Amino acid sequence: MNVIIFGPPGAGKGTQSDFIVSKYNLFKLSTGDLLRKEINKKSLLGIKITSIVNSGSLVSDDIMNNLIESVISNKDYKNRIIFDGYPRNLSQAQNLNKLLLKYDQKINLVLRLKVSLDVIKKRITGRVICSKCGKIYNKYFNLPPINSNCCYEDILKKRDDDILDVAIKRYETYEKSTEPVLDFYRKMDLIKDINGEDEINTIYIKINEYLAAIEAWLCAITPYKYVFKKLYLINYGPNSRN
Ligand code: ADP
Ligand code: ZN
C-alpha cells in the first residue's frame, strides 16, 4: 500500500510515520528529509534550497518532482511508500498522481492530522531530533526514554527552521495551499481525518486500525502476490533480521 500522511508542520507526521514504517515495512518518503539531506551535502542544489526553506516557502515543483521520482521508480519501494509532507499543493498532488500512474501504482489512503496553530507553536518550539538516529522528541511532551542507549539529551538537536516566526509562516503557507489538495483526494474518497491533538499513542492506535483494514483488503483481493511479497520482505526487506 501507498499512504500519504497529511497535516501542518508540527502535526506529528514524522512521529507517526516512524511507527508505521517499522510495523508495515514501508519506505518513508519525507520530502523534508530529502531536502535537508541535499542541504547538508552543500551541493549546488542544496545551496539553492537552503534560502528557500529557511524563509518558510515551498521548493519548486521541478526540484521536488526529480527528488520523488527517484524513489517512486525504485522497484524495492513499489507500493510500500508513506509520503510525509508531500504533496503540499494541488499541482504537486497532480504530479504525484501522474508519477504513480507511470510506475503502475496508486495511493490507498490519505491520513489527515488536524491540529490547531496554538498547539503547533508549542510542538515546534519544543521539537528536538536525535543527531545519531534521527528520532523525533519534544522537550515538553515527549522526552527520550531515560535508559536510551542512543538518544542522550546532549545530542538532541533543534532544527534550523524550528523558530516560532518561521513556524507560523509555514503554518500559513500550509493553510493556503491545503484545501485544493484535500478536495483532490476527497473526490477519490481517500481521506481519513484524525485528531492530531490526541496523545501520540492514541493517534497511533487509530492510524493502525485504518492501515490494518487496508492490508486485510489487499490481502483478500490478491492473496498469493501479497503473501509472497510479505514473506520476501520479512526475510530480505530493509527491516529484516538477515
Ligand atoms: P511533523 O512531521 O508533522 O512536522 P513531528 O512528528 O516532527 O511533526 O512532531 C512535531 C513535534 O511535536 C515533535 O517534537 C514531536 O515530538 C511532537 N509531537 C508529535 N506528535 C505529538 C502528540 N500527539 N502530542 C504531543 N506532541 C507531539
Ligand atoms: Zn538516537
Coordinates of C-alpha atoms and ligand atoms in Angstrom, one line a residue:
M1 CA 0.0 0.0 0.0
N2 CA 1.0 3.6 -0.5
V3 CA -0.1 6.1 2.1
I4 CA 0.0 9.9 2.4
I5 CA 0.3 11.5 5.9
F6 CA -1.0 15.0 5.7
G7 CA -1.1 17.9 8.1
P8 CA 0.6 21.2 9.1
P9 CA 4.2 21.3 10.1
G10 CA 4.5 20.1 13.7
A11 CA 1.3 18.0 13.4
G12 CA 3.1 14.8 14.2
K13 CA 3.6 13.3 10.8
G14 CA 7.2 12.3 11.3
T15 CA 6.5 10.8 14.7
Q16 CA 3.6 8.7 13.4
S17 CA 5.2 7.7 10.2
D18 CA 8.2 6.4 12.0
F19 CA 6.0 3.9 13.9
I20 CA 4.1 2.9 10.7
V21 CA 7.3 2.4 8.7
S22 CA 8.6 -0.3 11.1
K23 CA 5.3 -2.0 11.6
Y24 CA 4.2 -2.2 8.0
N25 CA 7.6 -2.3 6.3
L26 CA 7.1 0.8 4.4
F27 CA 9.6 3.3 3.0
K28 CA 9.2 6.8 4.3
L29 CA 9.5 9.4 1.6
S30 CA 9.9 12.6 3.6
T31 CA 10.5 15.5 1.3
G32 CA 11.7 17.5 4.2
D33 CA 14.3 14.9 5.0
L34 CA 15.3 14.6 1.3
L35 CA 15.7 18.4 1.1
R36 CA 17.7 18.5 4.4
K37 CA 20.0 15.8 3.0
E38 CA 20.7 17.9 -0.1
I39 CA 21.3 21.0 2.1
N40 CA 23.8 19.1 4.3
K41 CA 25.6 17.8 1.2
K42 CA 26.1 21.5 0.3
S43 CA 25.6 20.5 -3.3
L44 CA 24.6 23.2 -5.9
L45 CA 21.0 22.1 -5.5
G46 CA 21.4 22.2 -1.7
I47 CA 22.6 25.8 -1.6
K48 CA 19.7 26.8 -3.8
I49 CA 17.2 25.1 -1.5
T50 CA 18.7 26.5 1.8
S51 CA 17.5 30.0 1.3
I52 CA 14.0 28.9 0.1
V53 CA 13.5 26.5 3.1
N54 CA 14.8 29.0 5.7
S55 CA 12.3 31.6 4.5
G56 CA 9.5 29.2 5.1
S57 CA 8.5 29.0 1.4
L58 CA 8.0 26.0 -0.9
V59 CA 10.6 24.5 -3.2
S60 CA 9.7 24.5 -6.9
D61 CA 7.7 21.6 -8.4
D62 CA 10.6 20.7 -10.7
I63 CA 13.1 20.1 -7.9
M64 CA 10.5 18.1 -5.9
N65 CA 9.5 16.0 -8.9
N66 CA 13.0 14.9 -9.5
L67 CA 13.6 14.0 -5.9
I68 CA 10.4 11.9 -5.6
E69 CA 10.7 10.2 -9.0
S70 CA 14.0 8.7 -7.9
V71 CA 12.1 7.0 -5.1
I72 CA 8.8 6.0 -6.8
S73 CA 10.8 4.5 -9.8
N74 CA 12.7 2.3 -7.4
K75 CA 11.3 -1.3 -7.6
D76 CA 12.3 -2.0 -4.0
Y77 CA 9.8 0.5 -2.8
K78 CA 7.0 -0.3 -5.1
N79 CA 3.6 0.0 -3.4
R80 CA 5.1 0.5 0.0
I81 CA 5.7 4.2 0.4
I82 CA 4.5 6.5 3.0
F83 CA 4.6 10.1 1.8
D84 CA 5.3 12.5 4.7
G85 CA 5.0 16.2 3.8
Y86 CA 4.2 15.7 0.2
P87 CA 2.1 16.7 -1.7
R88 CA 1.6 20.3 -0.4
N89 CA -0.3 21.9 -3.2
L90 CA -2.7 20.9 -6.0
S91 CA 0.0 20.8 -8.7
Q92 CA 2.2 18.5 -6.6
A93 CA -0.8 16.2 -6.0
Q94 CA -1.5 16.0 -9.7
N95 CA 2.2 15.5 -10.4
L96 CA 2.3 12.7 -7.8
N97 CA -0.7 11.0 -9.4
K98 CA 1.0 11.1 -12.8
L99 CA 4.2 9.7 -11.5
L100 CA 2.4 6.9 -9.6
L101 CA 0.5 6.0 -12.8
K102 CA 3.7 5.9 -14.8
Y103 CA 5.1 3.3 -12.4
D104 CA 1.8 1.4 -12.1
Q105 CA 0.9 2.4 -8.5
K106 CA -1.7 4.4 -6.6
I107 CA -2.4 6.0 -3.3
N108 CA -4.5 3.8 -1.0
L109 CA -5.1 6.2 1.9
V110 CA -4.6 9.8 3.0
L111 CA -4.3 10.3 6.8
R112 CA -5.1 13.9 7.7
L113 CA -3.8 15.0 11.1
K114 CA -5.8 18.0 12.3
V115 CA -4.0 20.3 14.8
S116 CA -4.6 24.0 15.7
L117 CA -2.0 26.7 15.4
D118 CA -1.8 27.1 19.2
V119 CA -0.8 23.5 19.7
I120 CA 1.6 23.6 16.8
K121 CA 3.5 26.5 18.3
K122 CA 4.4 24.5 21.4
R123 CA 5.2 21.4 19.4
I124 CA 7.6 23.2 17.1
T125 CA 9.4 25.2 19.7
G126 CA 9.9 22.0 21.8
R127 CA 10.9 19.7 18.9
V128 CA 14.3 18.1 19.1
I129 CA 15.8 15.4 16.9
C130 CA 18.5 12.8 17.9
S131 CA 21.5 13.7 15.8
K132 CA 22.5 10.0 15.7
C133 CA 19.4 8.1 14.8
G134 CA 17.0 10.8 13.6
K135 CA 14.2 10.0 16.1
I136 CA 11.9 12.9 16.9
Y137 CA 11.3 14.0 20.5
N138 CA 9.8 17.0 22.3
K139 CA 11.1 19.0 25.3
Y140 CA 7.6 19.4 26.7
F141 CA 5.6 16.3 25.5
N142 CA 7.9 13.5 24.5
L143 CA 11.3 13.1 26.1
P144 CA 13.6 10.1 25.1
P145 CA 13.4 7.1 27.5
I146 CA 15.8 7.6 30.4
N147 CA 17.7 4.3 29.7
S148 CA 18.1 5.0 26.0
N149 CA 21.5 3.9 24.7
C150 CA 21.4 6.3 21.8
C151 CA 19.3 9.4 22.3
Y152 CA 21.1 11.3 25.1
E153 CA 20.0 14.8 26.0
D154 CA 23.2 16.4 24.8
I155 CA 22.9 15.0 21.3
L156 CA 19.3 16.2 20.8
K157 CA 19.3 19.0 18.3
K158 CA 16.8 21.6 17.2
R159 CA 16.0 22.0 13.5
D160 CA 17.3 25.3 11.9
D161 CA 13.8 26.2 10.7
D162 CA 12.1 25.5 14.0
I163 CA 11.8 29.1 15.0
L164 CA 8.4 30.4 16.1
D165 CA 8.1 33.0 13.3
V166 CA 9.1 30.6 10.6
A167 CA 6.8 28.0 12.1
I168 CA 3.9 30.4 11.9
K169 CA 4.8 31.3 8.3
R170 CA 5.0 27.6 7.4
Y171 CA 1.5 27.0 9.0
E172 CA 0.0 29.9 7.0
T173 CA 1.6 28.5 3.7
Y174 CA 0.1 25.1 4.6
E175 CA -3.4 26.6 5.3
K176 CA -3.4 28.4 2.0
S177 CA -2.4 25.5 -0.3
T178 CA -4.1 22.8 1.6
E179 CA -7.8 22.9 0.6
P180 CA -7.4 22.1 -3.1
V181 CA -5.2 19.1 -2.2
L182 CA -7.8 17.8 0.3
D183 CA -10.5 18.3 -2.3
F184 CA -8.5 16.4 -4.9
Y185 CA -8.2 13.3 -2.5
R186 CA -11.8 13.8 -1.2
K187 CA -13.1 13.2 -4.7
M188 CA -11.1 9.9 -4.8
D189 CA -12.6 9.1 -1.4
L190 CA -9.2 8.5 0.2
I191 CA -9.2 10.8 3.3
K192 CA -9.4 9.8 6.9
D193 CA -9.5 12.6 9.4
I194 CA -7.5 12.2 12.6
N195 CA -7.5 14.4 15.7
G196 CA -3.8 15.2 15.8
E197 CA -4.1 16.8 19.3
D198 CA -4.6 13.5 21.0
E199 CA -1.8 11.6 22.7
I200 CA 0.9 10.1 20.4
N201 CA -0.2 6.6 21.3
T202 CA -3.9 7.2 20.8
I203 CA -3.3 8.6 17.4
Y204 CA -1.1 5.6 16.5
I205 CA -3.8 3.1 17.5
K206 CA -6.3 4.9 15.3
I207 CA -3.9 5.0 12.3
N208 CA -3.1 1.4 12.9
E209 CA -6.8 0.5 12.6
Y210 CA -7.1 2.1 9.2
L211 CA -3.9 0.6 7.9
A212 CA -4.7 -2.9 9.1
A213 CA -8.1 -2.7 7.3
I214 CA -6.3 -1.8 4.0
E215 CA -3.8 -4.6 4.4
A216 CA -6.6 -7.1 5.0
W217 CA -8.4 -5.8 1.9
L218 CA -5.3 -6.0 -0.3
C219 CA -4.6 -9.5 1.0
A220 CA -8.2 -10.6 0.2
I221 CA -8.0 -9.4 -3.4
T222 CA -4.5 -10.6 -4.3
P223 CA -3.7 -13.3 -1.7
Y224 CA -0.8 -15.0 -3.4
K225 CA 1.0 -11.9 -4.6
Y226 CA 0.5 -10.4 -1.2
V227 CA 1.8 -13.3 0.9
F228 CA 4.9 -13.9 -1.3
K229 CA 5.8 -10.2 -1.1
K230 CA 5.2 -10.1 2.6
L231 CA 7.4 -13.2 3.2
Y232 CA 10.1 -11.8 0.9
L233 CA 10.2 -8.5 2.9
I234 CA 10.2 -10.2 6.2
N235 CA 13.3 -12.2 5.2
Y236 CA 15.1 -9.8 2.9
G237 CA 13.5 -6.4 3.3
P238 CA 15.2 -3.4 4.8
N239 CA 13.9 -4.2 8.3
S240 CA 14.7 -7.9 8.1
R241 CA 16.9 -9.7 10.6
N242 CA 19.1 -11.1 7.9
Ligands
ADP1 P1 5.7 16.9 11.5 O1 6.5 15.8 11.0 O2 4.3 16.9 11.2 O3 6.3 18.3 11.3 P2 6.7 15.9 14.1 O4 6.4 14.5 14.1 O5 8.1 16.3 13.9 O6 5.7 16.8 13.1 O7 6.2 16.4 15.5 C1 6.4 17.8 15.9 C2 6.8 17.9 17.4 O8 5.6 17.5 18.2 C3 7.8 16.9 17.8 O9 8.6 17.5 18.8 C4 7.0 15.7 18.4 O10 7.8 15.0 19.4 C5 5.8 16.4 19.0 N1 4.6 15.6 18.8 C6 4.2 14.9 17.8 N2 3.0 14.3 18.0 C7 2.6 14.7 19.2 C8 1.4 14.5 20.0 N3 0.4 13.7 19.6 N4 1.4 15.1 21.2 C9 2.4 15.8 21.7 N5 3.5 16.1 21.0 C10 3.6 15.5 19.8
ZN2 ZN 19.0 8.3 18.9

